[in-house]
Amino acid sequence: MDIVTVTFFVLLLFQGVCTFILLARLFRGAKRFPPLTPQFANPQQLAKVSVVVPTLNEVNRIDGMLLGITRQTYEVREILIVDSYSEDGTREKVKDVAQKDPRVKLLSDPPLPSNWVGRPWALHNGFLASSQDSEWILGIDADTKPQPGLIPSLLNFAETHDYDVLSLSPQFILKSGGEWWLQPALLMTLLYRFESSGVNAMTPETVMANGQCFLIKRKVLEELDGYAMASNSFCDDVTLARGAAMKGYKVGFADGAKLIKVRMYEGLQETWHEWGRSLDLKDAASRAQLWVECGFLALVQGLPLPMTIFGLLNYHDYDFLSFKLLFILNLFLLLVRFALLGAIAPSYEKGKSASSLLFWLSPTADTVAVARIIISALSKPKTWRGRNYG
């Protein structure tokens, strides 16, 4: 055998194994819980929840969250906005809402310790300031748009299935063509690596979570010492959820596309820099697990398009079996990827402009998305949400 034949055979072997793993995950996703729907609160849910919202210079993004969270009914005991001394008018906007809704309280977190990241620090202090009478703590991000009936639906689902921790995947709001092209490819890296929303993870190491809407029992958070285990994590939601799962708590991740929307980043560049550098989840995994996942992504998501193109251009130049099988396998993986667009389409608010059509071409961004994950895995963020970290 020459080196080319051996290379194709080895690549076929590794891709074949990874394809079976991917298909097993996708088949489990076909049996997932359906998306949660809005529900009405009942008297048993009276004042069960303290909502904690971390903010830092969110004046241009916070309106939808404030409107949506104050529309939640009597299941909410208090809404604690933990602000890190915003200077853009965020605090004034919160104070205006607090005058109309007594549940809303503006807090300021203490100076950030050197061993903490800003977001978990704010959430931790919100938890410490929350009422002891609340059974649940709900972390909500400032860039979200909670829909009516969100919290009763969360509570009912968590209590029905005995979850100690429950978070939701949102419906994303995209605008520019670059976002429609790249963001779904980045989202797909999570779907390929872990279980989809609505599926219970098989091991703590594969637990997924979303801090944009993160519900946890108060007694569980007390036993975990608040957010301390995720103090220096840039993916504190997944770090905390996996830590809870490793301690035996039941962690759920459900489809909340009908309950909460989010406009995360503005444009292609911000999506690449801001979201791309946290999706590797390196702070919630061992180094070995991280690089195994990167290799897996490269094989089943990053390579299929270039390998299919290579195969089409060179189909008659190589007549050995491993090349033919490798071409067929990559073509199959590419077809699976395009088919998955239909599965994730409900996770996006329908676009009103022609740029939204680029969603259907997002598989062509897969190689770029996988490269972004690998680049992110090689370094630690030095800036995050307006803060600098050493």
mmCIF file of C-alpha atoms in Angstrom:
data_model
loop_
_atom_site.group_PDB
_atom_site.id
_atom_site.type_symbol
_atom_site.label_atom_id
_atom_site.label_comp_id
_atom_site.label_asym_id
_atom_site.label_seq_id
_atom_site.Cartn_x
_atom_site.Cartn_y
_atom_site.Cartn_z
ATOM 1 C CA MET A 1 0.000 0.000 0.000
ATOM 2 C CA ASP A 2 1.227 3.509 -0.757
ATOM 3 C CA ILE A 3 0.849 6.442 1.620
ATOM 4 C CA VAL A 4 -2.245 7.784 -0.183
ATOM 5 C CA THR A 5 -4.098 4.477 0.127
ATOM 6 C CA VAL A 6 -3.181 4.171 3.812
ATOM 7 C CA THR A 7 -4.274 7.767 4.487
ATOM 8 C CA PHE A 8 -7.677 7.215 2.896
ATOM 9 C CA PHE A 9 -8.133 3.926 4.762
ATOM 10 C CA VAL A 10 -7.260 5.446 8.173
ATOM 11 C CA LEU A 11 -9.522 8.450 7.549
ATOM 12 C CA LEU A 12 -12.335 6.107 6.499
ATOM 13 C CA LEU A 13 -11.884 4.073 9.680
ATOM 14 C CA PHE A 14 -11.991 7.078 12.016
ATOM 15 C CA GLN A 15 -14.818 8.794 10.158
ATOM 16 C CA GLY A 16 -16.834 5.597 10.113
ATOM 17 C CA VAL A 17 -16.610 5.174 13.896
ATOM 18 C CA CYS A 18 -17.502 8.821 14.495
ATOM 19 C CA THR A 19 -20.441 8.559 12.091
ATOM 20 C CA PHE A 20 -21.933 5.696 14.113
ATOM 21 C CA ILE A 21 -21.576 7.771 17.287
ATOM 22 C CA LEU A 22 -23.218 10.754 15.620
ATOM 23 C CA LEU A 23 -26.118 8.701 14.274
ATOM 24 C CA ALA A 24 -26.718 7.179 17.715
ATOM 25 C CA ARG A 25 -27.035 10.692 19.173
ATOM 26 C CA LEU A 26 -29.310 11.853 16.398
ATOM 27 C CA PHE A 27 -31.581 8.817 16.779
ATOM 28 C CA ARG A 28 -31.897 9.578 20.491
ATOM 29 C CA GLY A 29 -32.855 13.123 19.537
ATOM 30 C CA ALA A 30 -35.714 11.800 17.426
ATOM 31 C CA LYS A 31 -37.342 10.566 20.654
ATOM 32 C CA ARG A 32 -36.819 13.748 22.646
ATOM 33 C CA PHE A 33 -39.418 15.617 24.664
ATOM 34 C CA PRO A 34 -41.470 17.977 22.469
ATOM 35 C CA PRO A 35 -40.907 21.733 22.830
ATOM 36 C CA LEU A 36 -42.377 23.173 26.006
ATOM 37 C CA THR A 37 -45.432 25.382 25.602
ATOM 38 C CA PRO A 38 -46.663 28.392 27.625
ATOM 39 C CA GLN A 39 -48.774 27.522 30.659
ATOM 40 C CA PHE A 40 -50.758 29.337 33.314
ATOM 41 C CA ALA A 41 -49.549 29.479 36.904
ATOM 42 C CA ASN A 42 -51.565 27.754 39.615
ATOM 43 C CA PRO A 43 -51.958 28.630 43.333
ATOM 44 C CA GLN A 44 -49.388 26.003 44.345
ATOM 45 C CA GLN A 45 -46.728 27.973 42.477
ATOM 46 C CA LEU A 46 -47.298 31.194 44.417
ATOM 47 C CA ALA A 47 -43.987 33.065 44.961
ATOM 48 C CA LYS A 48 -41.878 29.974 44.316
ATOM 49 C CA VAL A 49 -39.264 31.658 42.138
ATOM 50 C CA SER A 50 -36.607 34.329 42.572
ATOM 51 C CA VAL A 51 -35.376 35.614 39.213
ATOM 52 C CA VAL A 52 -31.754 36.798 38.982
ATOM 53 C CA VAL A 53 -30.543 38.835 35.991
ATOM 54 C CA PRO A 54 -26.855 39.823 35.657
ATOM 55 C CA THR A 55 -26.305 43.082 33.752
ATOM 56 C CA LEU A 56 -23.416 45.211 32.555
ATOM 57 C CA ASN A 57 -24.113 48.007 30.067
ATOM 58 C CA GLU A 58 -27.226 46.388 28.578
ATOM 59 C CA VAL A 59 -29.284 49.509 27.863
ATOM 60 C CA ASN A 60 -29.791 48.637 24.188
ATOM 61 C CA ARG A 61 -30.756 45.022 24.859
ATOM 62 C CA ILE A 62 -32.632 44.882 28.134
ATOM 63 C CA ASP A 63 -36.087 46.160 27.116
ATOM 64 C CA GLY A 64 -37.377 42.805 25.875
ATOM 65 C CA MET A 65 -36.211 41.015 29.005
ATOM 66 C CA LEU A 66 -37.753 43.566 31.369
ATOM 67 C CA LEU A 67 -41.045 43.489 29.505
ATOM 68 C CA GLY A 68 -41.157 39.703 29.346
ATOM 69 C CA ILE A 69 -40.096 38.959 32.904
ATOM 70 C CA THR A 70 -42.501 41.452 34.469
ATOM 71 C CA ARG A 71 -45.333 39.828 32.513
ATOM 72 C CA GLN A 72 -44.770 36.589 34.425
ATOM 73 C CA THR A 73 -47.444 36.243 37.078
ATOM 74 C CA TYR A 74 -47.591 35.385 40.805
ATOM 75 C CA GLU A 75 -45.149 32.490 40.609
ATOM 76 C CA VAL A 76 -42.396 35.160 40.699
ATOM 77 C CA ARG A 77 -41.548 36.369 44.197
ATOM 78 C CA GLU A 78 -38.841 38.842 43.160
ATOM 79 C CA ILE A 79 -36.800 39.955 40.165
ATOM 80 C CA LEU A 80 -33.247 40.814 41.186
ATOM 81 C CA ILE A 81 -31.276 42.797 38.608
ATOM 82 C CA VAL A 82 -27.641 42.451 39.682
ATOM 83 C CA ASP A 83 -25.808 45.238 37.896
ATOM 84 C CA SER A 84 -22.036 45.588 37.722
ATOM 85 C CA TYR A 85 -22.084 49.409 37.766
ATOM 86 C CA SER A 86 -23.314 50.015 34.220
ATOM 87 C CA GLU A 87 -22.568 53.450 32.813
ATOM 88 C CA ASP A 88 -24.847 53.457 29.768
ATOM 89 C CA GLY A 89 -28.281 54.018 31.304
ATOM 90 C CA THR A 90 -29.060 50.404 32.205
ATOM 91 C CA ARG A 91 -29.520 51.222 35.876
ATOM 92 C CA GLU A 92 -31.880 54.107 35.130
ATOM 93 C CA LYS A 93 -33.986 51.892 32.890
ATOM 94 C CA VAL A 94 -34.256 49.247 35.617
ATOM 95 C CA LYS A 95 -35.208 51.880 38.193
ATOM 96 C CA ASP A 96 -38.037 53.095 35.934
ATOM 97 C CA VAL A 97 -39.437 49.559 35.709
ATOM 98 C CA ALA A 98 -39.015 49.040 39.469
ATOM 99 C CA GLN A 99 -41.312 51.980 40.116
ATOM 100 C CA LYS A 100 -44.093 50.125 38.284
ATOM 101 C CA ASP A 101 -43.377 46.599 39.528
ATOM 102 C CA PRO A 102 -42.362 46.189 43.204
ATOM 103 C CA ARG A 103 -40.904 42.759 42.485
ATOM 104 C CA VAL A 104 -38.049 44.396 40.553
ATOM 105 C CA LYS A 105 -35.039 45.289 42.691
ATOM 106 C CA LEU A 106 -31.790 46.821 41.466
ATOM 107 C CA LEU A 107 -28.686 45.471 43.199
ATOM 108 C CA SER A 108 -24.979 46.125 42.702
ATOM 109 C CA ASP A 109 -22.491 43.298 43.039
ATOM 110 C CA PRO A 110 -19.292 43.807 45.087
ATOM 111 C CA PRO A 111 -15.975 44.376 43.279
ATOM 112 C CA LEU A 112 -15.050 41.379 41.138
ATOM 113 C CA PRO A 113 -12.521 39.040 42.847
ATOM 114 C CA SER A 114 -9.521 37.964 40.789
ATOM 115 C CA ASN A 115 -10.639 34.326 40.712
ATOM 116 C CA TRP A 116 -14.158 35.027 39.410
ATOM 117 C CA VAL A 117 -15.659 35.786 36.003
ATOM 118 C CA GLY A 118 -18.214 38.603 36.014
ATOM 119 C CA ARG A 119 -21.339 36.670 35.054
ATOM 120 C CA PRO A 120 -21.176 33.885 37.686
ATOM 121 C CA TRP A 121 -20.115 36.489 40.258
ATOM 122 C CA ALA A 122 -23.264 38.524 39.612
ATOM 123 C CA LEU A 123 -25.449 35.409 39.663
ATOM 124 C CA HIS A 124 -23.801 34.247 42.879
ATOM 125 C CA ASN A 125 -24.499 37.560 44.597
ATOM 126 C CA GLY A 126 -28.063 37.570 43.315
ATOM 127 C CA PHE A 127 -28.543 34.126 44.827
ATOM 128 C CA LEU A 128 -27.104 35.296 48.158
ATOM 129 C CA ALA A 129 -29.465 38.290 48.175
ATOM 130 C CA SER A 130 -32.557 36.294 47.217
ATOM 131 C CA SER A 131 -35.363 35.402 49.587
ATOM 132 C CA GLN A 132 -34.910 32.254 51.649
ATOM 133 C CA ASP A 133 -38.578 31.495 51.006
ATOM 134 C CA SER A 134 -38.106 30.958 47.255
ATOM 135 C CA GLU A 135 -37.862 27.301 46.289
ATOM 136 C CA TRP A 136 -36.265 27.971 42.913
ATOM 137 C CA ILE A 137 -33.674 30.383 41.496
ATOM 138 C CA LEU A 138 -34.075 31.316 37.831
ATOM 139 C CA GLY A 139 -31.133 32.911 36.040
ATOM 140 C CA ILE A 140 -32.178 34.967 32.999
ATOM 141 C CA ASP A 141 -29.916 36.876 30.620
ATOM 142 C CA ALA A 142 -30.495 40.522 29.746
ATOM 143 C CA ASP A 143 -30.619 39.867 25.999
ATOM 144 C CA THR A 144 -33.540 37.435 26.209
ATOM 145 C CA LYS A 145 -37.239 37.951 25.551
ATOM 146 C CA PRO A 146 -39.224 35.778 27.971
ATOM 147 C CA GLN A 147 -42.673 34.899 26.663
ATOM 148 C CA PRO A 148 -45.869 34.808 28.782
ATOM 149 C CA GLY A 149 -46.245 31.480 30.568
ATOM 150 C CA LEU A 150 -42.501 30.756 30.597
ATOM 151 C CA ILE A 151 -42.008 30.192 34.324
ATOM 152 C CA PRO A 152 -45.134 28.081 35.002
ATOM 153 C CA SER A 153 -44.091 25.845 32.111
ATOM 154 C CA LEU A 154 -40.583 25.522 33.540
ATOM 155 C CA LEU A 155 -41.880 24.682 37.015
ATOM 156 C CA ASN A 156 -44.405 22.134 35.791
ATOM 157 C CA PHE A 157 -41.857 20.361 33.598
ATOM 158 C CA ALA A 158 -39.182 20.335 36.311
ATOM 159 C CA GLU A 159 -41.551 19.039 38.984
ATOM 160 C CA THR A 160 -43.164 16.451 36.692
ATOM 161 C CA HIS A 161 -39.790 14.952 35.783
ATOM 162 C CA ASP A 162 -38.096 15.512 39.171
ATOM 163 C CA TYR A 163 -35.368 17.768 37.791
ATOM 164 C CA ASP A 164 -33.145 19.587 40.233
ATOM 165 C CA VAL A 165 -31.738 21.739 37.446
ATOM 166 C CA LEU A 166 -33.494 22.648 34.197
ATOM 167 C CA SER A 167 -32.480 24.988 31.407
ATOM 168 C CA LEU A 168 -33.982 25.800 28.031
ATOM 169 C CA SER A 169 -32.674 26.225 24.527
ATOM 170 C CA PRO A 170 -34.138 29.463 23.099
ATOM 171 C CA GLN A 171 -35.395 30.623 19.750
ATOM 172 C CA PHE A 172 -32.697 32.751 18.146
ATOM 173 C CA ILE A 173 -33.348 36.093 16.485
ATOM 174 C CA LEU A 174 -30.959 36.695 13.580
ATOM 175 C CA LYS A 175 -30.815 39.632 11.189
ATOM 176 C CA SER A 176 -27.790 39.952 8.923
ATOM 177 C CA GLY A 177 -26.882 37.497 6.191
ATOM 178 C CA GLY A 178 -23.601 36.676 7.917
ATOM 179 C CA GLU A 179 -25.431 35.640 11.068
ATOM 180 C CA TRP A 180 -27.833 33.432 9.112
ATOM 181 C CA TRP A 181 -24.867 31.744 7.444
ATOM 182 C CA LEU A 182 -22.516 31.193 10.410
ATOM 183 C CA GLN A 183 -24.669 31.002 13.544
ATOM 184 C CA PRO A 184 -26.541 27.760 12.646
ATOM 185 C CA ALA A 185 -23.213 26.109 11.834
ATOM 186 C CA LEU A 186 -21.882 27.096 15.262
ATOM 187 C CA LEU A 187 -25.067 25.832 16.905
ATOM 188 C CA MET A 188 -24.669 22.532 15.066
ATOM 189 C CA THR A 189 -21.296 21.978 16.751
ATOM 190 C CA LEU A 190 -23.198 21.627 20.031
ATOM 191 C CA LEU A 191 -25.803 19.278 18.554
ATOM 192 C CA TYR A 192 -23.075 17.056 17.104
ATOM 193 C CA ARG A 193 -21.029 16.927 20.319
ATOM 194 C CA PHE A 194 -23.832 16.489 22.849
ATOM 195 C CA GLU A 195 -27.455 15.470 23.168
ATOM 196 C CA SER A 196 -30.068 17.794 21.709
ATOM 197 C CA SER A 197 -32.480 19.708 23.927
ATOM 198 C CA GLY A 198 -35.274 17.466 25.129
ATOM 199 C CA VAL A 199 -32.960 14.468 25.592
ATOM 200 C CA ASN A 200 -31.571 13.441 28.982
ATOM 201 C CA ALA A 201 -27.779 13.185 28.823
ATOM 202 C CA MET A 202 -26.356 9.697 29.333
ATOM 203 C CA THR A 203 -23.353 10.866 31.398
ATOM 204 C CA PRO A 204 -22.527 14.002 33.439
ATOM 205 C CA GLU A 205 -19.734 14.811 30.966
ATOM 206 C CA THR A 206 -22.265 15.242 28.142
ATOM 207 C CA VAL A 207 -24.800 17.321 30.094
ATOM 208 C CA MET A 208 -25.790 20.505 28.262
ATOM 209 C CA ALA A 209 -27.246 23.669 29.743
ATOM 210 C CA ASN A 210 -28.082 27.223 28.754
ATOM 211 C CA GLY A 211 -27.589 30.059 31.208
ATOM 212 C CA GLN A 212 -29.950 32.323 29.295
ATOM 213 C CA CYS A 213 -32.754 30.475 31.101
ATOM 214 C CA PHE A 214 -31.415 28.372 33.958
ATOM 215 C CA LEU A 215 -33.682 27.075 36.745
ATOM 216 C CA ILE A 216 -32.197 25.420 39.831
ATOM 217 C CA LYS A 217 -33.611 24.397 43.203
ATOM 218 C CA ARG A 218 -32.535 26.711 45.981
ATOM 219 C CA LYS A 219 -31.479 23.852 48.253
ATOM 220 C CA VAL A 220 -29.312 22.424 45.475
ATOM 221 C CA LEU A 221 -27.600 25.758 44.892
ATOM 222 C CA GLU A 222 -27.009 26.039 48.641
ATOM 223 C CA GLU A 223 -25.382 22.613 48.743
ATOM 224 C CA LEU A 224 -23.203 23.551 45.752
ATOM 225 C CA ASP A 225 -22.078 26.741 47.548
ATOM 226 C CA GLY A 226 -23.801 28.897 44.977
ATOM 227 C CA TYR A 227 -21.840 29.469 41.783
ATOM 228 C CA ALA A 228 -18.460 28.863 43.431
ATOM 229 C CA MET A 229 -17.666 25.743 41.382
ATOM 230 C CA ALA A 230 -18.148 27.827 38.214
ATOM 231 C CA SER A 231 -16.408 30.928 39.553
ATOM 232 C CA ASN A 232 -13.720 31.195 36.869
ATOM 233 C CA SER A 233 -15.661 29.578 34.029
ATOM 234 C CA PHE A 234 -16.620 31.355 30.827
ATOM 235 C CA CYS A 235 -19.330 28.721 30.330
ATOM 236 C CA ASP A 236 -20.598 28.792 33.912
ATOM 237 C CA ASP A 237 -23.982 27.339 32.940
ATOM 238 C CA VAL A 238 -22.547 24.065 31.616
ATOM 239 C CA THR A 239 -19.876 23.940 34.334
ATOM 240 C CA LEU A 240 -22.489 24.259 37.094
ATOM 241 C CA ALA A 241 -24.914 21.828 35.448
ATOM 242 C CA ARG A 242 -22.235 19.174 34.967
ATOM 243 C CA GLY A 243 -20.991 19.704 38.511
ATOM 244 C CA ALA A 244 -24.513 19.180 39.809
ATOM 245 C CA ALA A 245 -24.939 16.046 37.687
ATOM 246 C CA MET A 246 -21.664 14.616 38.995
ATOM 247 C CA LYS A 247 -22.994 15.050 42.536
ATOM 248 C CA GLY A 248 -26.092 13.025 41.677
ATOM 249 C CA TYR A 249 -28.627 15.757 40.942
ATOM 250 C CA LYS A 250 -30.960 15.313 37.996
ATOM 251 C CA VAL A 251 -30.274 17.844 35.249
ATOM 252 C CA GLY A 252 -32.587 18.525 32.316
ATOM 253 C CA PHE A 253 -32.237 20.501 29.092
ATOM 254 C CA ALA A 254 -35.460 21.190 27.197
ATOM 255 C CA ASP A 255 -36.564 22.906 24.005
ATOM 256 C CA GLY A 256 -37.826 26.369 24.957
ATOM 257 C CA ALA A 257 -38.227 27.859 21.475
ATOM 258 C CA LYS A 258 -41.870 28.690 22.263
ATOM 259 C CA LEU A 259 -41.031 30.199 25.649
ATOM 260 C CA ILE A 260 -37.982 32.408 25.289
ATOM 261 C CA LYS A 261 -36.243 34.254 22.454
ATOM 262 C CA VAL A 262 -32.782 35.786 22.334
ATOM 263 C CA ARG A 263 -30.880 38.258 20.201
ATOM 264 C CA MET A 264 -27.357 37.382 21.236
ATOM 265 C CA TYR A 265 -24.964 39.214 18.949
ATOM 266 C CA GLU A 266 -24.980 41.833 16.225
ATOM 267 C CA GLY A 267 -23.593 40.729 12.883
ATOM 268 C CA LEU A 268 -21.127 38.151 11.616
ATOM 269 C CA GLN A 269 -18.031 39.560 13.308
ATOM 270 C CA GLU A 270 -19.561 39.680 16.778
ATOM 271 C CA THR A 271 -21.019 36.200 16.365
ATOM 272 C CA TRP A 272 -17.572 34.882 15.415
ATOM 273 C CA HIS A 273 -15.721 36.588 18.259
ATOM 274 C CA GLU A 274 -18.217 36.501 21.133
ATOM 275 C CA TRP A 275 -20.168 33.278 20.743
ATOM 276 C CA GLY A 276 -17.464 31.334 18.980
ATOM 277 C CA ARG A 277 -14.995 31.646 21.837
ATOM 278 C CA SER A 278 -17.309 30.123 24.448
ATOM 279 C CA LEU A 279 -18.726 27.215 22.442
ATOM 280 C CA ASP A 280 -15.705 25.004 22.998
ATOM 281 C CA LEU A 281 -16.892 24.599 26.643
ATOM 282 C CA LYS A 282 -13.280 24.013 27.714
ATOM 283 C CA ASP A 283 -14.024 25.258 31.226
ATOM 284 C CA ALA A 284 -16.571 22.465 31.682
ATOM 285 C CA ALA A 285 -14.494 19.577 30.346
ATOM 286 C CA SER A 286 -11.134 17.919 30.802
ATOM 287 C CA ARG A 287 -8.452 18.731 28.262
ATOM 288 C CA ALA A 288 -8.615 15.184 26.887
ATOM 289 C CA GLN A 289 -12.396 15.379 26.438
ATOM 290 C CA LEU A 290 -12.082 18.764 24.747
ATOM 291 C CA TRP A 291 -9.634 17.567 22.121
ATOM 292 C CA VAL A 292 -11.512 14.335 21.495
ATOM 293 C CA GLU A 293 -14.596 16.475 20.822
ATOM 294 C CA CYS A 294 -12.628 18.760 18.501
ATOM 295 C CA GLY A 295 -11.354 15.765 16.557
ATOM 296 C CA PHE A 296 -14.863 14.336 16.388
ATOM 297 C CA LEU A 297 -16.212 17.631 15.042
ATOM 298 C CA ALA A 298 -13.477 17.863 12.444
ATOM 299 C CA LEU A 299 -14.295 14.387 11.158
ATOM 300 C CA VAL A 300 -18.094 14.535 11.032
ATOM 301 C CA GLN A 301 -18.803 18.241 10.520
ATOM 302 C CA GLY A 302 -15.704 19.998 9.244
ATOM 303 C CA LEU A 303 -14.507 17.513 6.612
ATOM 304 C CA PRO A 304 -17.641 16.286 4.756
ATOM 305 C CA LEU A 305 -18.025 19.306 2.464
ATOM 306 C CA PRO A 306 -14.357 19.618 1.375
ATOM 307 C CA MET A 307 -14.021 15.827 1.110
ATOM 308 C CA THR A 308 -17.165 15.592 -1.010
ATOM 309 C CA ILE A 309 -15.859 18.306 -3.326
ATOM 310 C CA PHE A 310 -12.474 16.573 -3.474
ATOM 311 C CA GLY A 311 -14.161 13.280 -4.262
ATOM 312 C CA LEU A 312 -16.226 14.766 -7.073
ATOM 313 C CA LEU A 313 -13.153 16.360 -8.647
ATOM 314 C CA ASN A 314 -10.998 13.246 -8.341
ATOM 315 C CA TYR A 315 -13.506 10.406 -8.558
ATOM 316 C CA HIS A 316 -11.921 8.892 -11.671
ATOM 317 C CA ASP A 317 -8.328 9.407 -10.515
ATOM 318 C CA TYR A 318 -8.461 6.924 -7.631
ATOM 319 C CA ASP A 319 -9.923 3.493 -8.245
ATOM 320 C CA PHE A 320 -9.248 1.803 -4.890
ATOM 321 C CA LEU A 321 -12.131 0.883 -2.588
ATOM 322 C CA SER A 322 -11.235 3.007 0.447
ATOM 323 C CA PHE A 323 -11.412 6.204 -1.625
ATOM 324 C CA LYS A 324 -14.812 5.280 -3.083
ATOM 325 C CA LEU A 325 -16.207 4.401 0.348
ATOM 326 C CA LEU A 326 -14.754 7.574 1.854
ATOM 327 C CA PHE A 327 -16.430 9.664 -0.833
ATOM 328 C CA ILE A 328 -19.781 7.941 -0.220
ATOM 329 C CA LEU A 329 -19.465 8.370 3.554
ATOM 330 C CA ASN A 330 -18.729 12.093 3.295
ATOM 331 C CA LEU A 331 -21.542 12.609 0.832
ATOM 332 C CA PHE A 332 -23.847 10.842 3.292
ATOM 333 C CA LEU A 333 -22.662 13.052 6.168
ATOM 334 C CA LEU A 334 -23.241 16.143 4.050
ATOM 335 C CA LEU A 335 -26.785 15.010 3.218
ATOM 336 C CA VAL A 336 -27.462 14.356 6.913
ATOM 337 C CA ARG A 337 -26.239 17.860 7.706
ATOM 338 C CA PHE A 338 -28.596 19.465 5.182
ATOM 339 C CA ALA A 339 -31.469 17.307 6.451
ATOM 340 C CA LEU A 340 -30.842 18.577 9.994
ATOM 341 C CA LEU A 341 -31.650 22.107 8.854
ATOM 342 C CA GLY A 342 -35.303 21.149 8.975
ATOM 343 C CA ALA A 343 -34.881 19.898 12.539
ATOM 344 C CA ILE A 344 -33.269 23.102 13.839
ATOM 345 C CA ALA A 345 -35.377 25.562 11.800
ATOM 346 C CA PRO A 346 -37.911 26.050 14.665
ATOM 347 C CA SER A 347 -34.998 27.268 16.803
ATOM 348 C CA TYR A 348 -34.914 30.440 14.684
ATOM 349 C CA GLU A 349 -37.441 33.231 14.440
ATOM 350 C CA LYS A 350 -38.567 33.410 10.829
ATOM 351 C CA GLY A 351 -36.570 36.013 8.953
ATOM 352 C CA LYS A 352 -38.377 38.739 7.054
ATOM 353 C CA SER A 353 -35.554 39.559 4.650
ATOM 354 C CA ALA A 354 -33.889 37.666 1.830
ATOM 355 C CA SER A 355 -30.756 37.286 3.979
ATOM 356 C CA SER A 356 -32.565 34.634 6.040
ATOM 357 C CA LEU A 357 -32.325 32.306 3.034
ATOM 358 C CA LEU A 358 -28.633 31.909 3.855
ATOM 359 C CA PHE A 359 -29.784 29.670 6.719
ATOM 360 C CA TRP A 360 -30.259 26.927 4.132
ATOM 361 C CA LEU A 361 -26.655 27.369 3.007
ATOM 362 C CA SER A 362 -25.235 27.304 6.550
ATOM 363 C CA PRO A 363 -23.724 23.809 6.058
ATOM 364 C CA THR A 364 -21.176 25.519 3.805
ATOM 365 C CA ALA A 365 -19.971 27.334 6.954
ATOM 366 C CA ASP A 366 -19.336 24.106 8.866
ATOM 367 C CA THR A 367 -15.605 23.997 8.214
ATOM 368 C CA VAL A 368 -15.325 27.607 9.398
ATOM 369 C CA ALA A 369 -17.407 26.852 12.503
ATOM 370 C CA VAL A 370 -15.286 23.834 13.452
ATOM 371 C CA ALA A 371 -12.129 25.881 12.908
ATOM 372 C CA ARG A 372 -13.557 28.495 15.298
ATOM 373 C CA ILE A 373 -14.090 25.877 17.994
ATOM 374 C CA ILE A 374 -10.516 24.627 17.614
ATOM 375 C CA ILE A 375 -9.098 28.176 17.684
ATOM 376 C CA SER A 376 -11.091 28.907 20.828
ATOM 377 C CA ALA A 377 -9.909 25.688 22.463
ATOM 378 C CA LEU A 378 -6.318 26.913 22.143
ATOM 379 C CA SER A 379 -6.728 30.059 24.247
ATOM 380 C CA LYS A 380 -8.491 31.577 27.243
ATOM 381 C CA PRO A 381 -10.653 34.704 26.735
ATOM 382 C CA LYS A 382 -8.949 37.896 27.889
ATOM 383 C CA THR A 383 -12.002 40.116 27.519
ATOM 384 C CA TRP A 384 -15.646 39.288 28.091
ATOM 385 C CA ARG A 385 -18.706 41.509 28.079
ATOM 386 C CA GLY A 386 -16.736 44.691 28.703
ATOM 387 C CA ARG A 387 -14.381 43.251 31.322
ATOM 388 C CA ASN A 388 -10.673 42.488 31.016
ATOM 389 C CA TYR A 389 -9.184 39.318 32.452
ATOM 390 C CA GLY A 390 -5.526 38.590 32.968
#
